[in-house]
mmCIF file with all atom_site columns, C-alpha atoms in Angstrom:
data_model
loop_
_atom_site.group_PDB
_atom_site.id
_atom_site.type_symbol
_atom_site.label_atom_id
_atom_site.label_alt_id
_atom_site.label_comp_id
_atom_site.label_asym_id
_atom_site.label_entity_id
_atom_site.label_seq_id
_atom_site.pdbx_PDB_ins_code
_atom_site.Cartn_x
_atom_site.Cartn_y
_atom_site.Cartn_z
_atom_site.occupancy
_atom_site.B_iso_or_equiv
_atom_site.pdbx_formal_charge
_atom_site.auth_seq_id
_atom_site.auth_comp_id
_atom_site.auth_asym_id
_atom_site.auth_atom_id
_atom_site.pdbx_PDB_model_num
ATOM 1   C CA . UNK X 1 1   ? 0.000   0.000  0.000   1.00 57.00 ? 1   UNK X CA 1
ATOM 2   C CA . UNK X 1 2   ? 1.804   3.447  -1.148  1.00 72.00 ? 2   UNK X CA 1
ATOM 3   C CA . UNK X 1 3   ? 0.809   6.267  1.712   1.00 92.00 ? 3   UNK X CA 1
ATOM 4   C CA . UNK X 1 4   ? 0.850   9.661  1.185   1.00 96.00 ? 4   UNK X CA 1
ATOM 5   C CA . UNK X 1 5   ? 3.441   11.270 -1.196  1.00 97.00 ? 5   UNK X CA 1
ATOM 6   C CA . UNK X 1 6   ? 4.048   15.159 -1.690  1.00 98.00 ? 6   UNK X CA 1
ATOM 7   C CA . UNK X 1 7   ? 6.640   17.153 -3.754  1.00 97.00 ? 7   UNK X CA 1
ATOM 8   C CA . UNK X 1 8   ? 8.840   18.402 -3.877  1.00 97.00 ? 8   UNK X CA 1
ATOM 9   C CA . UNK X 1 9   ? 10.720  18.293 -0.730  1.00 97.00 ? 9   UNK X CA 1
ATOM 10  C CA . UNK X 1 10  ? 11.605  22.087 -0.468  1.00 97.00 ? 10  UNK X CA 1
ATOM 11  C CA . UNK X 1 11  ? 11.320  24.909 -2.531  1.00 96.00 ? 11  UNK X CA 1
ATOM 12  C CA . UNK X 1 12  ? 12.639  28.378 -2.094  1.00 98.00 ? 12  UNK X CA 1
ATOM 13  C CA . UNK X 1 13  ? 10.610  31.499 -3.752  1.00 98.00 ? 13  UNK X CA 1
ATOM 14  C CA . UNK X 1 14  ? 10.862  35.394 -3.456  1.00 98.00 ? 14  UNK X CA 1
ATOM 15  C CA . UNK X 1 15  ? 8.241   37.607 -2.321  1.00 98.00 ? 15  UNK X CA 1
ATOM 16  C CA . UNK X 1 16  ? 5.632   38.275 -5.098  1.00 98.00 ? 16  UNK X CA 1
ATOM 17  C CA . UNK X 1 17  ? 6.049   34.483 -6.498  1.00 98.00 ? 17  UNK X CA 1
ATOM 18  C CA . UNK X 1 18  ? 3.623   31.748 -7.280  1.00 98.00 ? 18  UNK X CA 1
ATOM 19  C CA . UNK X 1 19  ? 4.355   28.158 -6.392  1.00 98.00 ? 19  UNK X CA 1
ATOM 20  C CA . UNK X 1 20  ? 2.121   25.172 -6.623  1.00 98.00 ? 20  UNK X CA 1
ATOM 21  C CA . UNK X 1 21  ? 2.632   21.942 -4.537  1.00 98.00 ? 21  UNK X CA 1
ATOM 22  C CA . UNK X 1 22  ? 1.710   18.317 -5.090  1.00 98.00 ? 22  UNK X CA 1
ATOM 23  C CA . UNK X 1 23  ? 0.051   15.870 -3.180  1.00 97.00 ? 23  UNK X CA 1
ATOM 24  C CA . UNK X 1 24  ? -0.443  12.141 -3.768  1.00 96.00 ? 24  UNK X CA 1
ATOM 25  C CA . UNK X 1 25  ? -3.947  10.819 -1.729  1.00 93.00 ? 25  UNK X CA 1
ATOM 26  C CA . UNK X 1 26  ? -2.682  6.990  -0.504  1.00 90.00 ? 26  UNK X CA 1
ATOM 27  C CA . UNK X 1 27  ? -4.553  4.288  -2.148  1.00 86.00 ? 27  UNK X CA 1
ATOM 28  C CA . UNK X 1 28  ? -8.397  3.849  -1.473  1.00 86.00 ? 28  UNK X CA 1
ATOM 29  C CA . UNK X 1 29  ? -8.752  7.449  -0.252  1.00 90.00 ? 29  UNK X CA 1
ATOM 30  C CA . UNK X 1 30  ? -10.937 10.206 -1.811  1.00 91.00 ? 30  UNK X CA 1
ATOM 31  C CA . UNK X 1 31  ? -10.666 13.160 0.257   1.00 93.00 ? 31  UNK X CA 1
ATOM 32  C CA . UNK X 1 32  ? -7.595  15.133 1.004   1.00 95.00 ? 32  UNK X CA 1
ATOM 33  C CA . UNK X 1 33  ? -6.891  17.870 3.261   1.00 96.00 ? 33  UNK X CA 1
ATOM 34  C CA . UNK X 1 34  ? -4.032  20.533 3.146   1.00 98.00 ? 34  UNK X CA 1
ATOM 35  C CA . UNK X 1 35  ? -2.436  21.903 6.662   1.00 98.00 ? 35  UNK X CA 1
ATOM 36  C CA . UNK X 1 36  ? 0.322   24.815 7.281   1.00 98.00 ? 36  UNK X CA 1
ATOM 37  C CA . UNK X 1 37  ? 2.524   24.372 9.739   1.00 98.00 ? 37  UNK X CA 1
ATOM 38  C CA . UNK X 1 38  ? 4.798   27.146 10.707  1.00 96.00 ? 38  UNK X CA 1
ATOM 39  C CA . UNK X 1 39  ? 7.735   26.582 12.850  1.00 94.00 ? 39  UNK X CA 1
ATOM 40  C CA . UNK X 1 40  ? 6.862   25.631 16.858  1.00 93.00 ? 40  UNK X CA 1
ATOM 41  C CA . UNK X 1 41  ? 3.370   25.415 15.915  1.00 96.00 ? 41  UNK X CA 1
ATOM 42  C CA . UNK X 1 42  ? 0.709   23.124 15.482  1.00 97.00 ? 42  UNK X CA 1
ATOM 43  C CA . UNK X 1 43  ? -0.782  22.469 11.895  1.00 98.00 ? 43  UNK X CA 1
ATOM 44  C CA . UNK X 1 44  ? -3.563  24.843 10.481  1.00 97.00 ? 44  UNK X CA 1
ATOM 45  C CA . UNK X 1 45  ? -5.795  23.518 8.444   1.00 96.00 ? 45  UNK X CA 1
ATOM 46  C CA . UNK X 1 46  ? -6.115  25.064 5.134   1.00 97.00 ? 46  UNK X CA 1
ATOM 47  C CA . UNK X 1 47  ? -8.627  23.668 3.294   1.00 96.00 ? 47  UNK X CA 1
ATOM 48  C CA . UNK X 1 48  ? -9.750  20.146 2.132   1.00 94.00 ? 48  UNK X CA 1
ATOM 49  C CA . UNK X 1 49  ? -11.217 18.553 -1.054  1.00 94.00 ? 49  UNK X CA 1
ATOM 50  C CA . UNK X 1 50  ? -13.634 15.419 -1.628  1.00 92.00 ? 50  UNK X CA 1
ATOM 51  C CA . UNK X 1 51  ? -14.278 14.330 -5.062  1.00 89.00 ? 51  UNK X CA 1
ATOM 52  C CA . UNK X 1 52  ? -12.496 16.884 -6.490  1.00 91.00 ? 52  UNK X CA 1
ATOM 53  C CA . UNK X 1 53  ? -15.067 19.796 -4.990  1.00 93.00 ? 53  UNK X CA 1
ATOM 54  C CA . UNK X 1 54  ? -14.159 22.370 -2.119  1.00 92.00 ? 54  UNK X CA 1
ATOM 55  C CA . UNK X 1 55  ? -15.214 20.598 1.405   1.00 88.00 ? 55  UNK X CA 1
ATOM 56  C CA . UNK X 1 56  ? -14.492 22.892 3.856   1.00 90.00 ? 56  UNK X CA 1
ATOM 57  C CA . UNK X 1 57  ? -11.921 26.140 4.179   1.00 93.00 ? 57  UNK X CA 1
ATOM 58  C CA . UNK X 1 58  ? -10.124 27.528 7.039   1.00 93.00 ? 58  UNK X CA 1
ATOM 59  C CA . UNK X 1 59  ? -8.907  31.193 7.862   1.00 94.00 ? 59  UNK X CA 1
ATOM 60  C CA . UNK X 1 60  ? -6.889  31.491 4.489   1.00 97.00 ? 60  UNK X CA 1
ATOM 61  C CA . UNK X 1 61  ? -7.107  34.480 2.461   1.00 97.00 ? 61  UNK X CA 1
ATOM 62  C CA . UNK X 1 62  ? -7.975  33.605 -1.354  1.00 97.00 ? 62  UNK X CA 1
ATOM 63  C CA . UNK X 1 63  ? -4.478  34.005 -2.880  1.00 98.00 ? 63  UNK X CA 1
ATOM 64  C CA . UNK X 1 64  ? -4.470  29.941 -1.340  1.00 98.00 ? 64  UNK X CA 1
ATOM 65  C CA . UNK X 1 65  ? -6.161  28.209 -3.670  1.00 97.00 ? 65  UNK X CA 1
ATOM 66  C CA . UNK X 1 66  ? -6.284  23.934 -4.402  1.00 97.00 ? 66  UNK X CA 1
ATOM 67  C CA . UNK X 1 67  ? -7.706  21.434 -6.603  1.00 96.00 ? 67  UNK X CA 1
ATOM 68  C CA . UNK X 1 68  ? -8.352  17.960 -6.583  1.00 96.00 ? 68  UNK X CA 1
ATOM 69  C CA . UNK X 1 69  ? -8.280  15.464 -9.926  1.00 94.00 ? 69  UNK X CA 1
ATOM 70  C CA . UNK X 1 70  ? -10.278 12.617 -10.886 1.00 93.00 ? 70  UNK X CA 1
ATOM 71  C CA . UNK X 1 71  ? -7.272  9.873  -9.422  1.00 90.00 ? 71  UNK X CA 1
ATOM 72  C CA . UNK X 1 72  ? -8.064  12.085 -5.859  1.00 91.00 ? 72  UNK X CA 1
ATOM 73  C CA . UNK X 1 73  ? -4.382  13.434 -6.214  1.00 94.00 ? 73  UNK X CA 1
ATOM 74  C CA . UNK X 1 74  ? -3.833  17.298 -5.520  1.00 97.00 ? 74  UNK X CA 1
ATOM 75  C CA . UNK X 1 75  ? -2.278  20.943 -5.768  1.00 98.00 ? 75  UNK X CA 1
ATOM 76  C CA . UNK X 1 76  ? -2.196  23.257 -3.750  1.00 98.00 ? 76  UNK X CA 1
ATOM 77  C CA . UNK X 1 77  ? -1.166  26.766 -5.536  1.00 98.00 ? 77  UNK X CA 1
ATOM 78  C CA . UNK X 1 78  ? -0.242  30.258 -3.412  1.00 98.00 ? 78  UNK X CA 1
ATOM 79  C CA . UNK X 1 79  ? -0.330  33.188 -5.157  1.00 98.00 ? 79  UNK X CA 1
ATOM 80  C CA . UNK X 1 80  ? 1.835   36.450 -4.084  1.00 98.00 ? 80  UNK X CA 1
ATOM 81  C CA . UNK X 1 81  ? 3.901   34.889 -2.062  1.00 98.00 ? 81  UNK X CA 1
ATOM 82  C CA . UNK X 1 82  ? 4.533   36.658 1.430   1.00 98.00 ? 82  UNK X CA 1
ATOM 83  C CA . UNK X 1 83  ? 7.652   36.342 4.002   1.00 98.00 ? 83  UNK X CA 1
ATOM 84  C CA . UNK X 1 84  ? 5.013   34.868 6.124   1.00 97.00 ? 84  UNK X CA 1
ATOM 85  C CA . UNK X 1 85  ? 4.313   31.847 3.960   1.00 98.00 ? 85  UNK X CA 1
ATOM 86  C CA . UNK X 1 86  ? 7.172   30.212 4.996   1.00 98.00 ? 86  UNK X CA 1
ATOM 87  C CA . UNK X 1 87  ? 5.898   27.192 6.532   1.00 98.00 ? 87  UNK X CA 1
ATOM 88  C CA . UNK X 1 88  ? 5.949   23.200 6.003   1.00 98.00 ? 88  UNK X CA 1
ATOM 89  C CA . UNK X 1 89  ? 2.798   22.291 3.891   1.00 98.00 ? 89  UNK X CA 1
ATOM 90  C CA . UNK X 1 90  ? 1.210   19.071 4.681   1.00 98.00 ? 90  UNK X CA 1
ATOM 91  C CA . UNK X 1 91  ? -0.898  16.872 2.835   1.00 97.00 ? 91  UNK X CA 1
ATOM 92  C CA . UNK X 1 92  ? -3.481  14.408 4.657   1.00 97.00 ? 92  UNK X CA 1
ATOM 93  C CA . UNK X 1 93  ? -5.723  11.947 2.810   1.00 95.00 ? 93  UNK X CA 1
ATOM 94  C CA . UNK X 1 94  ? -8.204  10.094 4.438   1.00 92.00 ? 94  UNK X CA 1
ATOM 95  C CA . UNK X 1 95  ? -11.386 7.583  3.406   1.00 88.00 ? 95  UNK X CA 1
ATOM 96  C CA . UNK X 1 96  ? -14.465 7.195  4.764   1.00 72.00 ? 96  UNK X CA 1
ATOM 97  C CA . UNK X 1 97  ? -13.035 6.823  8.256   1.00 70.00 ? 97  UNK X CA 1
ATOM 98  C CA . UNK X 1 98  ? -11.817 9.903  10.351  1.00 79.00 ? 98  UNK X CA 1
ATOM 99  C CA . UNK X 1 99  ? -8.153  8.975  10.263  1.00 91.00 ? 99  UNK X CA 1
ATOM 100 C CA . UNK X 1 100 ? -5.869  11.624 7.998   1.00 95.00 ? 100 UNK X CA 1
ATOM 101 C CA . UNK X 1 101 ? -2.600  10.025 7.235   1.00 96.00 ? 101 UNK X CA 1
ATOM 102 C CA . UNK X 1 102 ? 0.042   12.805 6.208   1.00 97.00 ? 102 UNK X CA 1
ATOM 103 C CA . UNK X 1 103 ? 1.979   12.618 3.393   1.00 97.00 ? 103 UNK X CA 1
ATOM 104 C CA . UNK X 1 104 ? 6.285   14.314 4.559   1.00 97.00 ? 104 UNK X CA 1
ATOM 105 C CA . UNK X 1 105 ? 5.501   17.499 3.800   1.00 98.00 ? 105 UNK X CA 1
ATOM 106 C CA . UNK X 1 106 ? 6.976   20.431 1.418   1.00 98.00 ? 106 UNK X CA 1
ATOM 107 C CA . UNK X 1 107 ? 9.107   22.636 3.376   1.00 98.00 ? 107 UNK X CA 1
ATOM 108 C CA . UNK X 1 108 ? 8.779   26.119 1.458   1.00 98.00 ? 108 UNK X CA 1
ATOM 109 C CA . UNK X 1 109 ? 10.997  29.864 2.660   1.00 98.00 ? 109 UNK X CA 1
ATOM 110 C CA . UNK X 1 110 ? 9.808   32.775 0.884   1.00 98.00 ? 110 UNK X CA 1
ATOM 111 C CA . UNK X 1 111 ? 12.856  35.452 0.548   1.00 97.00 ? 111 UNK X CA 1
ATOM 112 C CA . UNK M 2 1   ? -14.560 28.184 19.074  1.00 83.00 ? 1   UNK M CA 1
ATOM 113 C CA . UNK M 2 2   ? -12.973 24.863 19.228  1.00 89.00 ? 2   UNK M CA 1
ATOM 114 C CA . UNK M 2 3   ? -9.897  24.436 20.859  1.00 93.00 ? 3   UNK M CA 1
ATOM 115 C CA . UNK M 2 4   ? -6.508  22.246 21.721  1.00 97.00 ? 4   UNK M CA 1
ATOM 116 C CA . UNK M 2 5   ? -3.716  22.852 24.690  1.00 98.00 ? 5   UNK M CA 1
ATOM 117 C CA . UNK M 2 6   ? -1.466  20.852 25.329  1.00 98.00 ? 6   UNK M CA 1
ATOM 118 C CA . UNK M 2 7   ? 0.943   20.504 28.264  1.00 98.00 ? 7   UNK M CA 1
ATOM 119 C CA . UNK M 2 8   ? 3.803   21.133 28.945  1.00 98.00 ? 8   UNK M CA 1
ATOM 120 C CA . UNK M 2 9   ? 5.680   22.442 25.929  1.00 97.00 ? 9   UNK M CA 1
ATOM 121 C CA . UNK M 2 10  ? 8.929   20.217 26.326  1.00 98.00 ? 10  UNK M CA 1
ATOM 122 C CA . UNK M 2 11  ? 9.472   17.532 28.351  1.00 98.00 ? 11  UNK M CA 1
ATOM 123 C CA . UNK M 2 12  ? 12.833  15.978 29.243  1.00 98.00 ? 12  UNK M CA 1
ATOM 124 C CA . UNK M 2 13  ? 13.093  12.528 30.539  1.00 98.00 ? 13  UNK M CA 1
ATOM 125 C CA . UNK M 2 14  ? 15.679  9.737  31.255  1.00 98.00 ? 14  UNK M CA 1
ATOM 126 C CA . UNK M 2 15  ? 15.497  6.828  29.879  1.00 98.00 ? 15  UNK M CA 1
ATOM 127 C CA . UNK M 2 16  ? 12.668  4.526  31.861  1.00 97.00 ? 16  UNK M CA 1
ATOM 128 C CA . UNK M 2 17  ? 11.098  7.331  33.421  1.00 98.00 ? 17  UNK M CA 1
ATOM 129 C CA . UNK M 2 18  ? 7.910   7.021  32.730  1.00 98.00 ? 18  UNK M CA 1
ATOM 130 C CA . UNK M 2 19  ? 5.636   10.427 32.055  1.00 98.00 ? 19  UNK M CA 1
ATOM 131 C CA . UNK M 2 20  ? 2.258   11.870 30.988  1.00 98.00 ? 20  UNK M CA 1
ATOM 132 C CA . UNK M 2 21  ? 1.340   14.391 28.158  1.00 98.00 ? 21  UNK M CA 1
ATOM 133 C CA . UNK M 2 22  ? -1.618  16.090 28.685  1.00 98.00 ? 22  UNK M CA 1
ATOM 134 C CA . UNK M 2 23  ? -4.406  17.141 25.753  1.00 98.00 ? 23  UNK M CA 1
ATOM 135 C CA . UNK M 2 24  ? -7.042  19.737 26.955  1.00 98.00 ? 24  UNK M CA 1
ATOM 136 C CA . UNK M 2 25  ? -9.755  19.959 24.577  1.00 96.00 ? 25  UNK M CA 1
ATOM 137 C CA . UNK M 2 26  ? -12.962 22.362 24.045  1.00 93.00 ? 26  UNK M CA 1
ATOM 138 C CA . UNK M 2 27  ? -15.079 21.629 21.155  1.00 89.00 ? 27  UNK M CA 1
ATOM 139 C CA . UNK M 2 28  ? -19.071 21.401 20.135  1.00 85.00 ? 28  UNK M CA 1
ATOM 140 C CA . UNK M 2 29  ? -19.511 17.415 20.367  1.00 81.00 ? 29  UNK M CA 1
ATOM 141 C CA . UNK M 2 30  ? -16.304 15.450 19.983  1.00 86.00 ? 30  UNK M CA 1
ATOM 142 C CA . UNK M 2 31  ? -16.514 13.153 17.412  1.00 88.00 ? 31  UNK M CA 1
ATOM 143 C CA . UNK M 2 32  ? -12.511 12.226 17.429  1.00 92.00 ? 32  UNK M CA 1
ATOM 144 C CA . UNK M 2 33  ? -9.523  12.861 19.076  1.00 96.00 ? 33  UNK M CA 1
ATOM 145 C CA . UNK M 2 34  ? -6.090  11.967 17.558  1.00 97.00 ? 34  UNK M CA 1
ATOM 146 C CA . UNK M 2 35  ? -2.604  11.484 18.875  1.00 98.00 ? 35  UNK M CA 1
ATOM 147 C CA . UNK M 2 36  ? -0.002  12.114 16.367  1.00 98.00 ? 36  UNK M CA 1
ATOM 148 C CA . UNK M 2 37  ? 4.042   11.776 16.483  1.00 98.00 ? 37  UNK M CA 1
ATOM 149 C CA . UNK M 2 38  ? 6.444   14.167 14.032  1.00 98.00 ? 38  UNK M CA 1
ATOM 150 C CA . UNK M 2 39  ? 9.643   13.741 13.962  1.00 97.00 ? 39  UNK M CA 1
ATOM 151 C CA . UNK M 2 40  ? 11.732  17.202 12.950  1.00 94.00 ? 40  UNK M CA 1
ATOM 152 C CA . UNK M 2 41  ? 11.286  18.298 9.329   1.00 92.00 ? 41  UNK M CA 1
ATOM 153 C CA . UNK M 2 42  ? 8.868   15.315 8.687   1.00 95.00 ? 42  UNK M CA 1
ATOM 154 C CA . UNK M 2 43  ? 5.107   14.642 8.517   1.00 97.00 ? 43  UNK M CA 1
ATOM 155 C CA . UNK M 2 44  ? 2.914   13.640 11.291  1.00 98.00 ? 44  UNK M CA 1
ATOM 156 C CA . UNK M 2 45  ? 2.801   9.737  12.280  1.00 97.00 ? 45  UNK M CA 1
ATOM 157 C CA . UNK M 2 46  ? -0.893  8.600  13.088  1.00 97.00 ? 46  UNK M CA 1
ATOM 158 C CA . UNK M 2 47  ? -0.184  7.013  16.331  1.00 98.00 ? 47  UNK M CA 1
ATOM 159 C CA . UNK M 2 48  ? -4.317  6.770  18.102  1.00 96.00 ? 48  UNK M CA 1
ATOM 160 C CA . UNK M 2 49  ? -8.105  8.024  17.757  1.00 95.00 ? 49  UNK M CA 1
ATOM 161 C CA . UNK M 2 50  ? -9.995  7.865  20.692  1.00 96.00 ? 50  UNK M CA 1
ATOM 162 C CA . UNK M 2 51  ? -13.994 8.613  20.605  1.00 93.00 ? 51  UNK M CA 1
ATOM 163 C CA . UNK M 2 52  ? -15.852 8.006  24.012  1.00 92.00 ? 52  UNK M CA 1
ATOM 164 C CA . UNK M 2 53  ? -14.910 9.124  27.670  1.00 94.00 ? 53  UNK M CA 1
ATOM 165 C CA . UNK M 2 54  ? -12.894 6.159  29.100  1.00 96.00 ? 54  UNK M CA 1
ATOM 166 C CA . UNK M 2 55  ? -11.441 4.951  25.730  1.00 97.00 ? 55  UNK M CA 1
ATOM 167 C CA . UNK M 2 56  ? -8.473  3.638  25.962  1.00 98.00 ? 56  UNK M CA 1
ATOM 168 C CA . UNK M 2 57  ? -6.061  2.632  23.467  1.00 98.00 ? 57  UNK M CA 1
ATOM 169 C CA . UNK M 2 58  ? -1.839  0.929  23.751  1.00 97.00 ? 58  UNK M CA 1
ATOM 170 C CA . UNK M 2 59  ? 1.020   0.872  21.576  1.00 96.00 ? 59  UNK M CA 1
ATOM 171 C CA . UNK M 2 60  ? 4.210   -0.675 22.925  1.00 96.00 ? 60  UNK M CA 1
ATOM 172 C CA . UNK M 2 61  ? 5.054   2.133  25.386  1.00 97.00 ? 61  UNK M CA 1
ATOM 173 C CA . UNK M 2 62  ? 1.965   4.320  24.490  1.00 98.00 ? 62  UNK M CA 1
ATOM 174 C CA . UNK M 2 63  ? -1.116  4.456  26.045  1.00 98.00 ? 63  UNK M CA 1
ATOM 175 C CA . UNK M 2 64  ? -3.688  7.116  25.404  1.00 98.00 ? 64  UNK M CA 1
ATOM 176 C CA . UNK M 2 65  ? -6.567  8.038  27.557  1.00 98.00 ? 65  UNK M CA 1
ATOM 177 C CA . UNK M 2 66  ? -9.849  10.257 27.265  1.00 97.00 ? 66  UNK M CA 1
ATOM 178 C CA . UNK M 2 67  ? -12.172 12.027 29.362  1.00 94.00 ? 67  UNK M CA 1
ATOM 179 C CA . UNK M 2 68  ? -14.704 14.048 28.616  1.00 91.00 ? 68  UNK M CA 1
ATOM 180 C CA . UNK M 2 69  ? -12.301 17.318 28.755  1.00 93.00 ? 69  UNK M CA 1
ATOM 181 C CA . UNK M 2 70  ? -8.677  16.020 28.232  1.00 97.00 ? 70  UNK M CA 1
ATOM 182 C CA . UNK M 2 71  ? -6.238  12.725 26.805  1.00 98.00 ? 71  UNK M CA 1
ATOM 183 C CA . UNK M 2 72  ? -3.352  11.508 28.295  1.00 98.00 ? 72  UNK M CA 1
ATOM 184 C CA . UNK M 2 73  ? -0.631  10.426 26.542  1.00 98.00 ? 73  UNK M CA 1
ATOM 185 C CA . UNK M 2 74  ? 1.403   7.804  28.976  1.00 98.00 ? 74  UNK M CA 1
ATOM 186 C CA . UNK M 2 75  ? 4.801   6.917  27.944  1.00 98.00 ? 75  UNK M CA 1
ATOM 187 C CA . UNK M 2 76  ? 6.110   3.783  30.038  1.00 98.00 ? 76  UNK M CA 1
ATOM 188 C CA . UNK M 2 77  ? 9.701   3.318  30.325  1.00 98.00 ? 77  UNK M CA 1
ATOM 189 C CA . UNK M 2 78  ? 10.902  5.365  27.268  1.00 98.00 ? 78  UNK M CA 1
ATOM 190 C CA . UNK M 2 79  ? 13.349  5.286  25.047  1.00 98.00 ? 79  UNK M CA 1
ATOM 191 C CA . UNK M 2 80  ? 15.638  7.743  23.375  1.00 98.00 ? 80  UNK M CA 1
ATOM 192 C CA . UNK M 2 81  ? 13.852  6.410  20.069  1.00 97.00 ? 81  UNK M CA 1
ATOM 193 C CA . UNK M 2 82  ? 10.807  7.664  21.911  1.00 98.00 ? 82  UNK M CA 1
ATOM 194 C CA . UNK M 2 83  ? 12.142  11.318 21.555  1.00 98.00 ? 83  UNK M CA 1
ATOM 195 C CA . UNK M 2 84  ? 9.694   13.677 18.600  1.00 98.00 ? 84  UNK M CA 1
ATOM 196 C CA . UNK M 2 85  ? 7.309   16.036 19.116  1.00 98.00 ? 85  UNK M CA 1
ATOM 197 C CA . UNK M 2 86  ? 3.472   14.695 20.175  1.00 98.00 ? 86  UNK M CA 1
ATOM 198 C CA . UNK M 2 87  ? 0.523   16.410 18.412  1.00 98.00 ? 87  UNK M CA 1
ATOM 199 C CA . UNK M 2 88  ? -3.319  16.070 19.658  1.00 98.00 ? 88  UNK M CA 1
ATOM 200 C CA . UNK M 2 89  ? -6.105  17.138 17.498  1.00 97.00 ? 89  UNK M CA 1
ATOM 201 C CA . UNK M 2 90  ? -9.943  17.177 17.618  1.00 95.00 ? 90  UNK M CA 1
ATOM 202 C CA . UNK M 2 91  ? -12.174 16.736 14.495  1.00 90.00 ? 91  UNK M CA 1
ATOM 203 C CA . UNK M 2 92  ? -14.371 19.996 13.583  1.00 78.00 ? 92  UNK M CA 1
ATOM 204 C CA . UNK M 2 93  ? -16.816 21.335 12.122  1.00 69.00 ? 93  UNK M CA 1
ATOM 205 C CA . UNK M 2 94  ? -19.284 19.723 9.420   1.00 70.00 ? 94  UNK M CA 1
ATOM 206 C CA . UNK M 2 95  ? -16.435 18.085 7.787   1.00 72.00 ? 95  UNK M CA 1
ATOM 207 C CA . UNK M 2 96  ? -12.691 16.582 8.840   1.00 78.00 ? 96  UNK M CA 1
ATOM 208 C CA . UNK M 2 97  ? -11.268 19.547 10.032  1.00 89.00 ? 97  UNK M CA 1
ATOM 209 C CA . UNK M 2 98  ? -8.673  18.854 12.565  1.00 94.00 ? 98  UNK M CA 1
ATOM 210 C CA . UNK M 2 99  ? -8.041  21.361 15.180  1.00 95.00 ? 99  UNK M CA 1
ATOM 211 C CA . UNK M 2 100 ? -3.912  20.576 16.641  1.00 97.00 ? 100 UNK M CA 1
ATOM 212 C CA . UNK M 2 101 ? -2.470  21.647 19.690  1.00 98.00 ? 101 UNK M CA 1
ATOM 213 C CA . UNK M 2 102 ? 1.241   23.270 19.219  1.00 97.00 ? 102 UNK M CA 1
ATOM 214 C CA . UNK M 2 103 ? 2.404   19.676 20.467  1.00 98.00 ? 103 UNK M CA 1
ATOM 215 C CA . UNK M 2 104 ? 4.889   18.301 23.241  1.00 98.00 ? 104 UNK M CA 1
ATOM 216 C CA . UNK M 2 105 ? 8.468   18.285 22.594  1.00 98.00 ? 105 UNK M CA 1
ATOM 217 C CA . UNK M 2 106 ? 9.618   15.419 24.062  1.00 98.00 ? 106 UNK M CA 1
ATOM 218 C CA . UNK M 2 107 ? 13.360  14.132 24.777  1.00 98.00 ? 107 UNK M CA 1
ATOM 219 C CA . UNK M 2 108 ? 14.505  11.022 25.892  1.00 98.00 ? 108 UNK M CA 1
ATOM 220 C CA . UNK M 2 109 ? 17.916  10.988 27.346  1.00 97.00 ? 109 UNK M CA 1
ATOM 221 C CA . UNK M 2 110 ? 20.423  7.708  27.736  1.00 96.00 ? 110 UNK M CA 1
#
């Protein structure tokens, strides 16, 4: 069974940039949910996608935006890039059971 | 608003000295509450779920507990392999939103 896969590893941008990151759902599972997770801190939940529509959002401002294809994989794209975006992104799939299983993580520094 | 603390920050034990991490929770009808591990720079490790008041649920040196306003996290006789950061989180809201604590840094020392 292949879990949760996300790339790339890290990526450095400069203010102003656009980046887009991948996420690979593990096998069997149709939702996935997207997390930033700044240094010391707990993970904050972004947003999350089941069957490739919106599910649920948290306190992002629009410039984060995802999507979510037909084999349940994912991107999550940030627009205007700020200092304050540096954070690890993590990807969580999960079925029709609660669990989220997280995928490593992108670790992304904005300049 | 829901909410997670968790206690105490870091936590520095010697090897075999057994310990408790604490998960206070607030939140409008629990319907999950999840231990994670994370190593540094890595993803989090799905370690437990818990559900009712009195659930209990073991891993080799784990245990996790719930009540109906906090988990426990008991770690018998540790190891230094032991040593990572614990997260707890609550499910929220209409859909699988979870809600994390900033975590436990734990160390285990030989």
């Amino acid at each position: 069974e292949t879990g949760v896969t996300q790339s790339p590893t890290h990526l450095i941008k400069t203010r102003g940039q656009q980046v887009t990151l991948r996420c690979s759902s593990q096998s069997g599972h149709n939702t996935v949910s997207w997390y930033q997770q700044a240094l010391g801190q707990g993970p904050q939940f972004i947003f999350q996608y089941y069957r490739e529509e919106e599910n649920g959002r948290g306190n992002f401002p629009p410039r984060f935006s995802g999507l979510q294809f037909p084999n349940y994989s994912s991107e999550l794209n940030v627009n205007a890039l700020e200092l304050d975006d540096s954070a690890l992104y993590l990807c969580a799939s999960s079925s029709n059971s609660d669990t989220q299983y997280f995928g490593p993580g992108t670790r992304l520094t904005v300049l | 608003e829901d909410q997670v603390t968790q206690s105490p920050e870091a936590l520095r034990l010697q090897e075999g000295e057994s310990s408790s991490l604490n998960c206070s929770y607030t939140v409008s009808g629990l319907r999950g509450l999840f231990w994670y591990r994370q190593d540094p720079g890595k993803g989090p490790e799905f370690l437990f779920t818990l559900y009712s008041a009195g659930e209990e649920k073991e891993k080799e040196r784990l245990k996790a507990t719930l009540t109906k306003k906090e988990s426990f996290l008991h770690i018998t006789a540790p190891k230094p392999e032991d040593s990572a950061t614990y997260l707890c989180a609550v499910l929220s809201g209409g859909y699988n939103k979870l809600i994390f604590g900033a975590g436990t840094r734990l160390a285990v020392h030989p």
